[in-house]
Structures are given as structure tokens and as C-alpha cells.
PDB file of C-alpha atoms in Angstrom:
ATOM      1  CA  GLU A 101      74.574  28.501 162.544  1.00 84.00           C
ATOM      2  CA  ILE A 102      76.532  26.665 159.881  1.00 90.00           C
ATOM      3  CA  VAL A 103      78.929  24.001 161.145  1.00 94.00           C
ATOM      4  CA  LEU A 104      82.060  23.078 159.181  1.00 96.00           C
ATOM      5  CA  THR A 105      83.362  19.549 159.722  1.00 98.00           C
ATOM      6  CA  GLN A 106      86.887  18.719 158.614  1.00 98.00           C
ATOM      7  CA  SER A 107      88.172  15.232 157.996  1.00 96.00           C
ATOM      8  CA  PRO A 108      90.298  13.424 158.745  1.00 97.00           C
ATOM      9  CA  GLY A 109      91.405  14.859 162.062  1.00 97.00           C
ATOM     10  CA  THR A 110      94.956  13.710 161.421  1.00 97.00           C
ATOM     11  CA  LEU A 111      96.628  12.686 158.174  1.00 97.00           C
ATOM     12  CA  SER A 112      99.911  10.764 158.414  1.00 97.00           C
ATOM     13  CA  LEU A 113     101.827  10.959 155.149  1.00 97.00           C
ATOM     14  CA  SER A 114     105.385  10.966 153.820  1.00 97.00           C
ATOM     15  CA  PRO A 115     107.046  13.800 151.903  1.00 96.00           C
ATOM     16  CA  GLY A 116     106.193  13.551 148.220  1.00 97.00           C
ATOM     17  CA  GLU A 117     102.777  12.015 148.852  1.00 97.00           C
ATOM     18  CA  ARG A 118      99.441  13.599 147.987  1.00 98.00           C
ATOM     19  CA  ALA A 119      97.231  15.012 150.737  1.00 98.00           C
ATOM     20  CA  THR A 120      93.480  15.363 150.396  1.00 98.00           C
ATOM     21  CA  LEU A 121      91.646  17.311 153.111  1.00 98.00           C
ATOM     22  CA  SER A 122      87.878  17.583 153.352  1.00 98.00           C
ATOM     23  CA  CYS A 123      85.616  20.350 154.694  1.00 98.00           C
ATOM     24  CA  ARG A 124      81.902  19.655 154.842  1.00 97.00           C
ATOM     25  CA  ALA A 125      79.284  22.305 155.671  1.00 96.00           C
ATOM     26  CA  SER A 126      76.043  21.565 157.523  1.00 95.00           C
ATOM     27  CA  GLN A 127      74.198  23.513 154.833  1.00 93.00           C
ATOM     28  CA  SER A 128      75.073  24.940 151.438  1.00 93.00           C
ATOM     29  CA  ILE A 129      77.445  27.896 151.525  1.00 92.00           C
ATOM     30  CA  SER A 130      78.741  30.263 148.883  1.00 92.00           C
ATOM     31  CA  SER A 131      82.047  29.049 147.499  1.00 94.00           C
ATOM     32  CA  ARG A 132      82.967  32.724 147.089  1.00 94.00           C
ATOM     33  CA  TYR A 133      83.579  32.873 150.834  1.00 94.00           C
ATOM     34  CA  LEU A 134      85.345  29.607 151.621  1.00 96.00           C
ATOM     35  CA  ALA A 135      88.997  29.827 152.632  1.00 97.00           C
ATOM     36  CA  TRP A 136      91.709  27.383 153.628  1.00 98.00           C
ATOM     37  CA  TYR A 137      94.491  28.296 156.049  1.00 98.00           C
ATOM     38  CA  GLN A 138      97.745  26.717 157.139  1.00 98.00           C
ATOM     39  CA  GLN A 139      98.918  27.208 160.700  1.00 97.00           C
ATOM     40  CA  LYS A 140     102.251  26.321 162.250  1.00 96.00           C
ATOM     41  CA  PRO A 141     102.998  26.429 166.003  1.00 93.00           C
ATOM     42  CA  GLY A 142     103.278  29.923 167.415  1.00 92.00           C
ATOM     43  CA  GLN A 143     102.135  31.566 164.194  1.00 94.00           C
ATOM     44  CA  ALA A 144      98.948  33.206 163.009  1.00 94.00           C
ATOM     45  CA  PRO A 145      97.043  31.344 160.293  1.00 96.00           C
ATOM     46  CA  ARG A 146      98.174  31.956 156.729  1.00 96.00           C
ATOM     47  CA  VAL A 147      95.621  31.952 153.926  1.00 97.00           C
ATOM     48  CA  LEU A 148      96.294  29.423 151.187  1.00 98.00           C
ATOM     49  CA  ILE A 149      93.044  29.418 149.245  1.00 98.00           C
ATOM     50  CA  TYR A 150      90.163  31.879 149.068  1.00 97.00           C
ATOM     51  CA  GLY A 151      86.945  31.702 147.111  1.00 96.00           C
ATOM     52  CA  ALA A 152      87.206  27.903 147.419  1.00 97.00           C
ATOM     53  CA  SER A 153      89.724  27.582 144.567  1.00 97.00           C
ATOM     54  CA  SER A 154      91.859  30.728 144.174  1.00 97.00           C
ATOM     55  CA  ARG A 155      95.408  30.545 145.451  1.00 98.00           C
ATOM     56  CA  ALA A 156      96.503  33.439 147.632  1.00 96.00           C
ATOM     57  CA  THR A 157      99.534  35.490 146.662  1.00 95.00           C
ATOM     58  CA  GLY A 158     102.783  33.547 146.931  1.00 96.00           C
ATOM     59  CA  ILE A 159     101.172  30.159 147.527  1.00 97.00           C
ATOM     60  CA  PRO A 160     102.824  27.349 145.548  1.00 97.00           C
ATOM     61  CA  ASP A 161     100.765  25.623 142.872  1.00 96.00           C
ATOM     62  CA  ARG A 162     100.987  22.283 144.673  1.00 98.00           C
ATOM     63  CA  PHE A 163      98.119  23.654 146.793  1.00 98.00           C
ATOM     64  CA  SER A 164      94.699  23.571 145.156  1.00 98.00           C
ATOM     65  CA  GLY A 165      91.132  23.964 146.336  1.00 98.00           C
ATOM     66  CA  SER A 166      87.879  22.737 144.893  1.00 97.00           C
ATOM     67  CA  GLY A 167      84.265  22.157 145.739  1.00 97.00           C
ATOM     68  CA  SER A 168      80.906  23.835 146.042  1.00 96.00           C
ATOM     69  CA  GLY A 169      77.694  23.690 148.020  1.00 95.00           C
ATOM     70  CA  THR A 170      78.497  21.644 151.117  1.00 96.00           C
ATOM     71  CA  ASP A 171      81.668  19.810 150.107  1.00 97.00           C
ATOM     72  CA  PHE A 172      85.083  21.397 149.720  1.00 98.00           C
ATOM     73  CA  THR A 173      88.538  19.913 149.307  1.00 98.00           C
ATOM     74  CA  LEU A 174      92.103  21.118 149.774  1.00 98.00           C
ATOM     75  CA  THR A 175      94.675  19.086 147.878  1.00 98.00           C
ATOM     76  CA  ILE A 176      98.429  19.223 148.313  1.00 98.00           C
ATOM     77  CA  SER A 177      99.801  17.435 145.283  1.00 97.00           C
ATOM     78  CA  ARG A 178     103.239  16.534 146.624  1.00 97.00           C
ATOM     79  CA  LEU A 179     104.009  17.205 150.266  1.00 97.00           C
ATOM     80  CA  GLU A 180     107.121  19.201 151.010  1.00 97.00           C
ATOM     81  CA  PRO A 181     108.712  19.135 154.491  1.00 96.00           C
ATOM     82  CA  GLU A 182     107.361  22.634 155.231  1.00 97.00           C
ATOM     83  CA  ASP A 183     103.780  21.532 154.512  1.00 98.00           C
ATOM     84  CA  PHE A 184     103.448  19.496 157.708  1.00 97.00           C
ATOM     85  CA  ALA A 185     101.134  21.704 159.741  1.00 97.00           C
ATOM     86  CA  VAL A 186      97.480  22.142 160.727  1.00 98.00           C
ATOM     87  CA  TYR A 187      94.950  23.199 158.101  1.00 98.00           C
ATOM     88  CA  TYR A 188      91.623  24.926 158.685  1.00 98.00           C
ATOM     89  CA  CYS A 189      88.718  25.789 156.453  1.00 98.00           C
ATOM     90  CA  GLN A 190      86.620  28.881 157.154  1.00 97.00           C
ATOM     91  CA  GLN A 191      83.393  30.329 155.929  1.00 95.00           C
ATOM     92  CA  TYR A 192      84.042  34.067 155.928  1.00 91.00           C
ATOM     93  CA  GLY A 193      82.372  37.237 154.752  1.00 80.00           C
ATOM     94  CA  VAL A 194      80.038  39.790 156.215  1.00 76.00           C
ATOM     95  CA  SER A 195      78.600  38.636 159.534  1.00 79.00           C
ATOM     96  CA  ARG A 196      80.216  35.206 159.513  1.00 85.00           C
ATOM     97  CA  GLY A 197      83.491  33.482 160.225  1.00 91.00           C
ATOM     98  CA  THR A 198      82.975  29.849 161.251  1.00 94.00           C
ATOM     99  CA  PHE A 199      86.020  27.566 161.215  1.00 97.00           C
ATOM    100  CA  GLY A 200      86.289  23.857 160.799  1.00 97.00           C
ATOM    101  CA  GLY A 201      87.972  21.868 163.530  1.00 97.00           C
ATOM    102  CA  GLY A 202      91.222  21.462 161.603  1.00 98.00           C
ATOM    103  CA  THR A 203      93.237  18.666 160.020  1.00 98.00           C
ATOM    104  CA  LYS A 204      96.760  17.979 161.218  1.00 98.00           C
ATOM    105  CA  VAL A 205      99.079  16.768 158.482  1.00 98.00           C
ATOM    106  CA  GLU A 206     101.918  14.912 160.167  1.00 97.00           C
ATOM    107  CA  ILE A 207     104.999  13.102 158.963  1.00 94.00           C
ATOM    108  CA  LYS A 208     104.518   9.354 158.753  1.00 92.00           C
TER     109      LYS A 208
ATOM    110  CA  GLN B1276      97.583  46.634 152.408  1.00 87.00           C
ATOM    111  CA  VAL B1277      95.818  46.415 155.771  1.00 93.00           C
ATOM    112  CA  GLN B1278      97.935  46.178 158.914  1.00 95.00           C
ATOM    113  CA  LEU B1279      96.521  45.104 162.271  1.00 96.00           C
ATOM    114  CA  VAL B1280      98.482  45.757 165.464  1.00 97.00           C
ATOM    115  CA  GLN B1281      97.061  44.349 168.674  1.00 98.00           C
ATOM    116  CA  SER B1282      97.571  45.310 172.285  1.00 97.00           C
ATOM    117  CA  GLY B1283      99.884  43.367 174.561  1.00 97.00           C
ATOM    118  CA  ALA B1284      99.467  40.264 176.673  1.00 98.00           C
ATOM    119  CA  GLU B1285      97.117  40.334 179.659  1.00 97.00           C
ATOM    120  CA  VAL B1286      96.824  38.329 182.878  1.00 98.00           C
ATOM    121  CA  LYS B1287      93.387  38.468 184.479  1.00 98.00           C
ATOM    122  CA  LYS B1288      91.601  36.901 187.412  1.00 97.00           C
ATOM    123  CA  PRO B1289      88.493  34.744 186.992  1.00 97.00           C
ATOM    124  CA  GLY B1290      85.333  36.846 186.963  1.00 97.00           C
ATOM    125  CA  SER B1291      87.055  39.965 185.679  1.00 97.00           C
ATOM    126  CA  SER B1292      86.969  41.444 182.162  1.00 98.00           C
ATOM    127  CA  VAL B1293      89.563  42.022 179.485  1.00 98.00           C
ATOM    128  CA  LYS B1294      89.500  44.441 176.563  1.00 98.00           C
ATOM    129  CA  VAL B1295      91.843  43.796 173.645  1.00 98.00           C
ATOM    130  CA  SER B1296      92.484  46.424 170.983  1.00 98.00           C
ATOM    131  CA  CYS B1297      93.401  46.163 167.316  1.00 98.00           C
ATOM    132  CA  LYS B1298      94.829  49.296 165.662  1.00 97.00           C
ATOM    133  CA  VAL B1299      94.194  49.341 161.925  1.00 96.00           C
ATOM    134  CA  SER B1300      96.182  51.053 159.194  1.00 94.00           C
ATOM    135  CA  GLY B1301      95.739  50.904 155.439  1.00 88.00           C
ATOM    136  CA  GLY B1302      92.507  49.993 153.711  1.00 82.00           C
ATOM    137  CA  THR B1303      89.157  51.677 154.214  1.00 89.00           C
ATOM    138  CA  PHE B1304      88.544  51.162 157.916  1.00 91.00           C
ATOM    139  CA  SER B1305      84.845  51.946 158.015  1.00 89.00           C
ATOM    140  CA  ASP B1306      83.591  49.316 155.586  1.00 88.00           C
ATOM    141  CA  LEU B1307      85.875  46.373 156.339  1.00 92.00           C
ATOM    142  CA  PHE B1308      84.524  43.400 158.288  1.00 93.00           C
ATOM    143  CA  PHE B1309      86.745  42.887 161.332  1.00 95.00           C
ATOM    144  CA  SER B1310      86.591  39.525 163.041  1.00 96.00           C
ATOM    145  CA  TRP B1311      87.935  38.334 166.378  1.00 97.00           C
ATOM    146  CA  VAL B1312      89.235  34.779 166.513  1.00 97.00           C
ATOM    147  CA  ARG B1313      90.605  32.926 169.504  1.00 97.00           C
ATOM    148  CA  GLN B1314      92.742  29.854 169.942  1.00 98.00           C
ATOM    149  CA  ALA B1315      93.023  28.121 173.279  1.00 97.00           C
ATOM    150  CA  PRO B1316      96.259  26.210 173.960  1.00 96.00           C
ATOM    151  CA  GLY B1317      96.461  23.155 171.692  1.00 95.00           C
ATOM    152  CA  GLN B1318      92.991  23.815 170.278  1.00 96.00           C
ATOM    153  CA  GLY B1319      91.513  25.021 166.996  1.00 97.00           C
ATOM    154  CA  LEU B1320      90.388  28.415 165.792  1.00 97.00           C
ATOM    155  CA  GLU B1321      87.122  29.829 167.099  1.00 97.00           C
ATOM    156  CA  TRP B1322      85.320  32.786 165.559  1.00 96.00           C
ATOM    157  CA  MET B1323      84.170  35.120 168.348  1.00 96.00           C
ATOM    158  CA  GLY B1324      82.270  37.644 166.260  1.00 95.00           C
ATOM    159  CA  GLY B1325      82.834  40.636 164.005  1.00 95.00           C
ATOM    160  CA  ILE B1326      81.887  44.170 163.115  1.00 95.00           C
ATOM    161  CA  ILE B1327      81.719  46.564 160.169  1.00 94.00           C
ATOM    162  CA  PRO B1328      82.511  49.952 161.740  1.00 93.00           C
ATOM    163  CA  ILE B1329      80.235  51.987 159.483  1.00 91.00           C
ATOM    164  CA  LEU B1330      77.280  49.827 160.513  1.00 90.00           C
ATOM    165  CA  GLY B1331      78.232  49.854 164.180  1.00 87.00           C
ATOM    166  CA  THR B1332      76.423  46.642 165.073  1.00 90.00           C
ATOM    167  CA  ALA B1333      78.469  43.532 165.789  1.00 93.00           C
ATOM    168  CA  ASN B1334      77.553  39.958 164.885  1.00 93.00           C
ATOM    169  CA  TYR B1335      78.209  37.105 167.287  1.00 93.00           C
ATOM    170  CA  PRO B1336      77.871  33.337 167.127  1.00 91.00           C
ATOM    171  CA  GLN B1337      75.559  31.930 169.762  1.00 89.00           C
ATOM    172  CA  ARG B1338      78.457  30.808 171.952  1.00 88.00           C
ATOM    173  CA  SER B1339      79.793  34.383 172.260  1.00 87.00           C
ATOM    174  CA  GLN B1340      76.528  36.130 172.957  1.00 85.00           C
ATOM    175  CA  GLY B1341      76.283  37.685 176.386  1.00 90.00           C
ATOM    176  CA  ARG B1342      79.971  37.741 177.352  1.00 95.00           C
ATOM    177  CA  VAL B1343      81.689  39.142 174.271  1.00 96.00           C
ATOM    178  CA  THR B1344      81.342  42.741 173.086  1.00 97.00           C
ATOM    179  CA  ILE B1345      82.973  43.983 169.897  1.00 97.00           C
ATOM    180  CA  THR B1346      83.154  47.703 169.155  1.00 96.00           C
ATOM    181  CA  ALA B1347      84.914  50.013 166.727  1.00 96.00           C
ATOM    182  CA  ASP B1348      86.187  53.584 167.039  1.00 95.00           C
ATOM    183  CA  GLU B1349      86.340  55.236 163.630  1.00 93.00           C
ATOM    184  CA  SER B1350      88.184  58.286 164.992  1.00 94.00           C
ATOM    185  CA  THR B1351      91.198  56.157 165.927  1.00 95.00           C
ATOM    186  CA  ALA B1352      90.705  53.286 163.441  1.00 95.00           C
ATOM    187  CA  THR B1353      90.710  50.814 166.303  1.00 97.00           C
ATOM    188  CA  VAL B1354      88.583  47.742 166.910  1.00 97.00           C
ATOM    189  CA  TYR B1355      88.022  46.348 170.393  1.00 98.00           C
ATOM    190  CA  MET B1356      86.869  43.074 171.870  1.00 98.00           C
ATOM    191  CA  GLU B1357      85.851  42.808 175.505  1.00 98.00           C
ATOM    192  CA  VAL B1358      85.250  39.490 177.237  1.00 97.00           C
ATOM    193  CA  SER B1359      83.512  39.659 180.601  1.00 97.00           C
ATOM    194  CA  SER B1360      83.106  37.170 183.444  1.00 96.00           C
ATOM    195  CA  LEU B1361      86.392  35.541 182.495  1.00 97.00           C
ATOM    196  CA  ARG B1362      86.846  31.828 183.120  1.00 96.00           C
ATOM    197  CA  PHE B1363      90.009  29.721 183.135  1.00 97.00           C
ATOM    198  CA  GLU B1364      88.949  28.300 179.752  1.00 96.00           C
ATOM    199  CA  ASP B1365      89.087  31.790 178.207  1.00 97.00           C
ATOM    200  CA  THR B1366      92.865  31.526 178.325  1.00 98.00           C
ATOM    201  CA  ALA B1367      93.816  31.805 174.671  1.00 98.00           C
ATOM    202  CA  VAL B1368      95.518  33.792 171.971  1.00 98.00           C
ATOM    203  CA  TYR B1369      93.056  36.293 170.538  1.00 98.00           C
ATOM    204  CA  TYR B1370      93.467  37.500 166.963  1.00 98.00           C
ATOM    205  CA  CYS B1371      91.774  40.290 165.076  1.00 97.00           C
ATOM    206  CA  ALA B1372      91.476  39.638 161.376  1.00 96.00           C
ATOM    207  CA  VAL B1373      90.070  40.810 158.093  1.00 94.00           C
ATOM    208  CA  ALA B1374      89.447  37.427 156.550  1.00 89.00           C
ATOM    209  CA  PRO B1375      90.994  35.882 154.739  1.00 93.00           C
ATOM    210  CA  ASP B1376      94.115  37.947 154.135  1.00 92.00           C
ATOM    211  CA  TYR B1377      94.960  40.110 157.117  1.00 95.00           C
ATOM    212  CA  TRP B1378      95.668  39.013 160.684  1.00 96.00           C
ATOM    213  CA  GLY B1379      96.979  40.724 163.767  1.00 96.00           C
ATOM    214  CA  GLN B1380      99.922  39.293 165.665  1.00 96.00           C
ATOM    215  CA  GLY B1381      97.728  37.843 168.390  1.00 97.00           C
ATOM    216  CA  THR B1382      97.233  38.763 172.049  1.00 98.00           C
ATOM    217  CA  LEU B1383      97.704  36.174 174.783  1.00 98.00           C
ATOM    218  CA  VAL B1384      95.095  36.457 177.508  1.00 98.00           C
ATOM    219  CA  THR B1385      95.801  34.318 180.552  1.00 98.00           C
ATOM    220  CA  VAL B1386      93.104  33.792 183.169  1.00 98.00           C
ATOM    221  CA  SER B1387      94.698  32.769 186.421  1.00 97.00           C
ATOM    222  CA  SER B1388      93.901  33.071 190.093  1.00 95.00           C
TER     223      SER B1388
END
């Protein structure tokens, strides 16, 4: 089974700063089926990025995804107050759905 | 637009079983891949397994095998997940989802003596 490892576990930043979140797979995966989610307390996850780099409907362009093979990155160019949350990567598709352990982006 | 509506909260005793349902509307039920995801209090997301109704056979990660059973009823467009031999650590919110876009509202399952 493929393992997704997210780093760092916690990112302490100020509004306006840039956030760079990493998701590393234990073996090469198709970028077509790599998603990033944002989750806030008491809410279901919300998809930000699918296919490694495509923004989901309604997602601001300060969110961007990149990567291929085993290394994927979510970048938030300038943090807004509503962006402080937990972020997960997921390998999805037929017969799979592994999540990374999550990165908490907190206010410094 | 796929909508997923899950059954209500459950309180169960250790050793018992729980079956959570996910009623689906919109989309083509039979060939979508439905996943079940759980989140224990303060913890991350864990994929429990999934099913494509038209194929009938579910896929599970190693950790879920043996205690988790995922089924689908095409006549009612409903997906089910049953967890048996419940333990305290199975207390969690359980979500059904069609990744990455569509998620149910979540079902809280509490295991308590």
C-alpha cells in the first residue's frame, strides 16, 4: 500500500506570508489522482486541488498545486485569515483513497 | 451534481456492530467509486475502503480488512459501511465520499460502555 507523508506537521505563519506544504508518496503515483483538501473544525474536507494542479471550482488563485511522481506541493501564495486550517493530500481513484497525515497551518 | 446524505449518529457498545448508510442522488450511481473515510477525534482522515456498485466488490486497505464491510444497493442508490467488533478507538465521524468533489455530512459513531 502506498503511504503519503506530509510535512511539516505544523506550519506557523502570519497572514500575508507564503505557505508551502509537501506530500511525499512511498512510490510513484499518477498525478491525475492527487488531491489536496482543506478542513476546518466540525466540517467535512473541501477539495482545493485535484489532478495535482487543477483548482477546484470556486477556489481562489492563491492556492496552487504542483508535482509529479512521488513529490507534490500545495502552495498558498499569501495567507488570508480564513486559510488557517488543516490540509490533507489524498491519492484517489478506483480502488484507492490513501490520505496523508495532514499539515496544520496555524497563526504565528 | 452528486448529493450524499448519511444516516444519523449512533451510540454502540464495544463488541457490537454498526451499519452506516449513504443515500445517493444525482450522478450515475452504478459506476461511481464510493469511499468511506473516518476521522477520530482530533485525528486525521483515514480511508476505510470503497466500492463501485456495478462491480459489486469492495476494496479495503489492509487495516480495514476483516472488520469493515462495504456494500451497495443499486435499487435504492444507497451505499453501506458496516464495522464489526467495535472498539473504543472506532469512535469517529464516518464520511462517505466520491473523491475528490462530493462528501456526505458525516455520521458520528460513538463506542461507549
